[in-house]
mmCIF file of C-alpha atoms in Angstrom:
data_model
loop_
_atom_site.group_PDB
_atom_site.id
_atom_site.type_symbol
_atom_site.label_atom_id
_atom_site.label_comp_id
_atom_site.label_asym_id
_atom_site.label_seq_id
_atom_site.Cartn_x
_atom_site.Cartn_y
_atom_site.Cartn_z
ATOM 1 C CA UNK A 1 0.000 0.000 0.000
ATOM 2 C CA UNK A 2 2.845 2.422 0.687
ATOM 3 C CA UNK A 3 4.056 2.505 -2.942
ATOM 4 C CA UNK A 4 0.473 3.282 -4.046
ATOM 5 C CA UNK A 5 0.141 6.209 -1.649
ATOM 6 C CA UNK A 6 3.527 7.594 -2.761
ATOM 7 C CA UNK A 7 2.474 7.423 -6.404
ATOM 8 C CA UNK A 8 -0.710 9.346 -5.645
ATOM 9 C CA UNK A 9 1.213 12.095 -3.808
ATOM 10 C CA UNK A 10 3.568 12.586 -6.748
ATOM 11 C CA UNK A 11 0.602 12.754 -9.096
ATOM 12 C CA UNK A 12 -0.772 15.931 -7.526
ATOM 13 C CA UNK A 13 -0.544 19.026 -9.807
ATOM 14 C CA UNK A 14 1.966 20.792 -7.548
ATOM 15 C CA UNK A 15 4.331 17.848 -7.305
ATOM 16 C CA UNK A 16 4.100 17.206 -11.043
ATOM 17 C CA UNK A 17 4.949 20.834 -11.819
ATOM 18 C CA UNK A 18 7.964 20.595 -9.492
ATOM 19 C CA UNK A 19 9.198 17.456 -11.242
ATOM 20 C CA UNK A 20 8.813 18.998 -14.686
ATOM 21 C CA UNK A 21 10.638 22.184 -13.698
ATOM 22 C CA UNK A 22 13.623 20.357 -12.151
ATOM 23 C CA UNK A 23 16.593 20.172 -14.570
ATOM 24 C CA UNK A 24 17.350 16.643 -15.718
ATOM 25 C CA UNK A 25 20.973 15.785 -16.445
ATOM 26 C CA UNK A 26 22.703 12.450 -16.669
ATOM 27 C CA UNK A 27 25.590 11.896 -14.289
ATOM 28 C CA UNK A 28 27.077 8.843 -15.973
ATOM 29 C CA UNK A 29 30.858 8.769 -16.276
ATOM 30 C CA UNK A 30 32.167 7.893 -19.736
ATOM 31 C CA UNK A 31 35.527 6.905 -21.163
ATOM 32 C CA UNK A 32 35.796 9.848 -23.573
ATOM 33 C CA UNK A 33 38.426 9.001 -26.176
ATOM 34 C CA UNK A 34 40.294 11.353 -28.489
ATOM 35 C CA UNK A 35 42.846 10.002 -30.976
ATOM 36 C CA UNK A 36 45.990 11.453 -32.556
ATOM 37 C CA UNK A 37 47.538 10.182 -35.776
ATOM 38 C CA UNK A 38 51.314 10.508 -35.280
ATOM 39 C CA UNK A 39 53.701 8.905 -37.731
ATOM 40 C CA UNK A 40 56.599 7.275 -35.847
ATOM 41 C CA UNK A 41 55.115 7.644 -32.346
ATOM 42 C CA UNK A 42 56.812 5.399 -29.765
ATOM 43 C CA UNK A 43 55.549 6.852 -26.487
ATOM 44 C CA UNK A 44 52.814 9.299 -25.546
ATOM 45 C CA UNK A 45 51.852 10.685 -22.137
ATOM 46 C CA UNK A 46 49.513 13.499 -21.168
ATOM 47 C CA UNK A 47 49.918 14.716 -17.575
ATOM 48 C CA UNK A 48 47.022 16.822 -16.322
ATOM 49 C CA UNK A 49 47.730 20.159 -14.654
ATOM 50 C CA UNK A 50 44.132 21.424 -14.431
ATOM 51 C CA UNK A 51 40.572 20.692 -15.516
ATOM 52 C CA UNK A 52 37.006 21.975 -15.570
ATOM 53 C CA UNK A 53 33.903 19.773 -15.528
ATOM 54 C CA UNK A 54 30.264 20.820 -15.544
ATOM 55 C CA UNK A 55 28.772 21.103 -12.066
ATOM 56 C CA UNK A 56 27.412 17.827 -10.706
ATOM 57 C CA UNK A 57 29.225 15.675 -13.271
ATOM 58 C CA UNK A 58 31.655 12.876 -12.320
ATOM 59 C CA UNK A 59 35.361 13.096 -13.111
ATOM 60 C CA UNK A 60 38.070 10.479 -12.538
ATOM 61 C CA UNK A 61 41.065 11.901 -14.386
ATOM 62 C CA UNK A 62 42.968 11.235 -17.590
ATOM 63 C CA UNK A 63 44.835 8.275 -19.045
ATOM 64 C CA UNK A 64 46.947 8.269 -22.203
ATOM 65 C CA UNK A 65 49.262 6.137 -24.314
ATOM 66 C CA UNK A 66 50.116 4.746 -27.730
ATOM 67 C CA UNK A 67 47.132 2.923 -29.227
ATOM 68 C CA UNK A 68 48.869 1.809 -32.454
ATOM 69 C CA UNK A 69 52.647 1.610 -32.354
ATOM 70 C CA UNK A 70 54.201 4.016 -34.816
ATOM 71 C CA UNK A 71 50.822 5.319 -35.945
ATOM 72 C CA UNK A 72 48.395 6.522 -33.306
ATOM 73 C CA UNK A 73 48.021 7.644 -29.681
ATOM 74 C CA UNK A 74 45.017 8.457 -27.546
ATOM 75 C CA UNK A 75 43.848 10.347 -24.478
ATOM 76 C CA UNK A 76 40.926 9.095 -22.392
ATOM 77 C CA UNK A 77 39.090 11.574 -20.157
ATOM 78 C CA UNK A 78 36.913 9.840 -17.576
ATOM 79 C CA UNK A 79 34.059 12.290 -17.094
ATOM 80 C CA UNK A 80 30.349 12.915 -17.473
ATOM 81 C CA UNK A 81 28.837 14.649 -20.496
ATOM 82 C CA UNK A 82 26.769 17.731 -19.748
ATOM 83 C CA UNK A 83 27.725 20.918 -21.550
ATOM 84 C CA UNK A 84 27.753 24.302 -19.818
ATOM 85 C CA UNK A 85 28.973 27.822 -20.531
ATOM 86 C CA UNK A 86 31.125 27.746 -17.387
ATOM 87 C CA UNK A 87 33.431 25.054 -18.797
ATOM 88 C CA UNK A 88 33.666 26.859 -22.150
ATOM 89 C CA UNK A 89 34.675 30.052 -20.329
ATOM 90 C CA UNK A 90 37.373 28.171 -18.393
ATOM 91 C CA UNK A 91 38.752 26.850 -21.697
ATOM 92 C CA UNK A 92 38.686 30.324 -23.271
ATOM 93 C CA UNK A 93 40.419 31.935 -20.288
ATOM 94 C CA UNK A 94 43.164 29.287 -20.368
ATOM 95 C CA UNK A 95 43.787 29.838 -24.102
ATOM 96 C CA UNK A 96 43.756 33.611 -23.673
ATOM 97 C CA UNK A 97 46.397 33.440 -20.933
ATOM 98 C CA UNK A 98 48.835 33.868 -23.836
ATOM 99 C CA UNK A 99 48.461 34.880 -27.481
ATOM 100 C CA UNK A 100 46.757 31.507 -27.861
ATOM 101 C CA UNK A 101 44.837 29.700 -30.575
ATOM 102 C CA UNK A 102 42.288 26.911 -30.918
ATOM 103 C CA UNK A 103 41.320 24.225 -33.384
ATOM 104 C CA UNK A 104 38.233 22.053 -33.399
ATOM 105 C CA UNK A 105 36.526 19.037 -34.880
ATOM 106 C CA UNK A 106 33.336 20.019 -36.704
ATOM 107 C CA UNK A 107 32.808 23.521 -35.404
ATOM 108 C CA UNK A 108 32.662 26.921 -37.079
ATOM 109 C CA UNK A 109 33.570 29.232 -34.186
ATOM 110 C CA UNK A 110 36.933 30.190 -32.708
ATOM 111 C CA UNK A 111 35.695 29.268 -29.236
ATOM 112 C CA UNK A 112 32.950 26.925 -28.048
ATOM 113 C CA UNK A 113 29.774 28.282 -26.464
ATOM 114 C CA UNK A 114 29.437 25.258 -24.175
ATOM 115 C CA UNK A 115 31.628 22.288 -23.238
ATOM 116 C CA UNK A 116 31.202 19.034 -21.330
ATOM 117 C CA UNK A 117 34.706 19.235 -19.862
ATOM 118 C CA UNK A 118 38.148 20.692 -20.528
ATOM 119 C CA UNK A 119 41.575 19.459 -19.431
ATOM 120 C CA UNK A 120 44.965 21.191 -19.485
ATOM 121 C CA UNK A 121 48.299 19.417 -19.242
ATOM 122 C CA UNK A 122 51.798 18.623 -20.423
ATOM 123 C CA UNK A 123 52.216 16.382 -23.455
ATOM 124 C CA UNK A 124 55.350 14.234 -23.642
ATOM 125 C CA UNK A 125 55.880 12.040 -26.665
ATOM 126 C CA UNK A 126 58.629 10.284 -28.550
ATOM 127 C CA UNK A 127 58.361 10.645 -32.308
ATOM 128 C CA UNK A 128 61.124 8.794 -34.074
ATOM 129 C CA UNK A 129 64.315 9.647 -32.211
ATOM 130 C CA UNK A 130 62.958 12.879 -30.706
ATOM 131 C CA UNK A 131 61.639 13.103 -27.130
ATOM 132 C CA UNK A 132 59.325 16.128 -27.227
ATOM 133 C CA UNK A 133 57.593 18.042 -24.435
ATOM 134 C CA UNK A 134 54.732 20.479 -25.102
ATOM 135 C CA UNK A 135 53.334 22.433 -22.160
ATOM 136 C CA UNK A 136 49.895 23.980 -21.566
ATOM 137 C CA UNK A 137 48.018 21.796 -24.046
ATOM 138 C CA UNK A 138 44.235 21.997 -23.750
ATOM 139 C CA UNK A 139 41.750 19.373 -24.879
ATOM 140 C CA UNK A 140 37.996 19.618 -24.449
ATOM 141 C CA UNK A 141 34.746 18.004 -25.523
ATOM 142 C CA UNK A 142 31.577 19.750 -26.614
ATOM 143 C CA UNK A 143 28.896 18.870 -29.141
ATOM 144 C CA UNK A 144 28.106 19.798 -32.734
ATOM 145 C CA UNK A 145 24.655 18.723 -33.964
ATOM 146 C CA UNK A 146 24.459 15.084 -32.760
ATOM 147 C CA UNK A 147 28.218 14.536 -32.319
ATOM 148 C CA UNK A 148 30.398 14.907 -29.239
ATOM 149 C CA UNK A 149 33.165 16.884 -30.922
ATOM 150 C CA UNK A 150 36.583 17.792 -29.522
ATOM 151 C CA UNK A 151 38.573 20.996 -29.221
ATOM 152 C CA UNK A 152 42.268 21.675 -28.747
ATOM 153 C CA UNK A 153 44.046 24.883 -27.843
ATOM 154 C CA UNK A 154 46.679 26.515 -25.724
ATOM 155 C CA UNK A 155 48.160 29.858 -24.730
ATOM 156 C CA UNK A 156 51.340 29.048 -26.679
ATOM 157 C CA UNK A 157 49.656 27.812 -29.852
ATOM 158 C CA UNK A 158 49.827 29.896 -33.016
ATOM 159 C CA UNK A 159 47.975 29.689 -36.292
ATOM 160 C CA UNK A 160 44.694 30.483 -37.948
ATOM 161 C CA UNK A 161 41.434 28.894 -36.898
ATOM 162 C CA UNK A 162 39.717 28.158 -40.209
ATOM 163 C CA UNK A 163 36.041 27.167 -40.298
ATOM 164 C CA UNK A 164 35.730 23.382 -39.929
ATOM 165 C CA UNK A 165 39.475 22.926 -40.391
ATOM 166 C CA UNK A 166 42.770 24.666 -39.749
ATOM 167 C CA UNK A 167 46.029 23.947 -37.957
ATOM 168 C CA UNK A 168 48.051 25.290 -35.064
ATOM 169 C CA UNK A 169 51.747 25.251 -34.339
ATOM 170 C CA UNK A 170 53.456 25.204 -30.963
ATOM 171 C CA UNK A 171 57.129 25.518 -30.165
ATOM 172 C CA UNK A 172 58.060 22.609 -27.894
ATOM 173 C CA UNK A 173 61.279 21.409 -26.297
ATOM 174 C CA UNK A 174 63.288 18.398 -27.461
ATOM 175 C CA UNK A 175 65.330 16.386 -24.975
ATOM 176 C CA UNK A 176 69.078 16.722 -25.465
ATOM 177 C CA UNK A 177 68.738 19.616 -27.903
ATOM 178 C CA UNK A 178 69.215 23.330 -27.379
ATOM 179 C CA UNK A 179 66.944 24.009 -30.324
ATOM 180 C CA UNK A 180 63.153 23.756 -29.981
ATOM 181 C CA UNK A 181 60.931 21.895 -32.415
ATOM 182 C CA UNK A 182 57.704 22.978 -34.052
ATOM 183 C CA UNK A 183 54.784 20.646 -33.378
ATOM 184 C CA UNK A 184 51.792 20.996 -35.696
ATOM 185 C CA UNK A 185 48.267 20.052 -34.580
ATOM 186 C CA UNK A 186 45.417 19.697 -37.070
ATOM 187 C CA UNK A 187 41.960 18.063 -37.128
ATOM 188 C CA UNK A 188 41.233 15.203 -39.459
ATOM 189 C CA UNK A 189 38.314 15.589 -41.858
ATOM 190 C CA UNK A 190 35.771 14.319 -40.943
ATOM 191 C CA UNK A 191 37.023 14.654 -37.418
ATOM 192 C CA UNK A 192 34.743 14.281 -34.369
ATOM 193 C CA UNK A 193 37.538 12.938 -32.151
ATOM 194 C CA UNK A 194 40.581 12.526 -34.415
ATOM 195 C CA UNK A 195 43.506 14.941 -34.768
ATOM 196 C CA UNK A 196 46.913 14.838 -36.473
ATOM 197 C CA UNK A 197 50.230 15.669 -34.774
ATOM 198 C CA UNK A 198 53.422 16.144 -36.776
ATOM 199 C CA UNK A 199 56.815 17.810 -36.471
ATOM 200 C CA UNK A 200 57.209 20.902 -38.615
ATOM 201 C CA UNK A 201 59.931 23.508 -39.115
ATOM 202 C CA UNK A 202 60.349 26.805 -37.277
#
């Protein structure tokens, strides 16, 4: 009898209005994967230095590594998916801490309006015989139509954000060398959650 009485109480007009006005948002944690095509990659590690996640959403950190030896690496962000302006603002502020630039999968703007989460960190990778370290790299997930699309950026990145495509360049350090290296980031087309990383020239 108790379940029946509870059902009747919730069916009153006032209770129903309260239920309908309450915001509904999933709090499921996902393994959010983003991939990087890198010719000659031997090791790949992303060490988080900061993050922003929408309020009320779970977050368990970041893992990373080579997913296909010599070809591809990935980053996995363990977090919920609920986009908010607050996370997008955090991402924008982090990029604008320097001259900064962004690039995105399937998005027309220079900055996202809303994001599910954003993570900042140091990227260390071995490409061929070069051990490269890039600091203040930002990755983030938002949505574009029905796709959970990804963003990259950083206060040290340079380049031109071109609608639906583009590329950025960041000067990174190389172990054992006094000279820096230029690392180029670009989205694949179609992208969603796939980027390219290559070594360019300064």
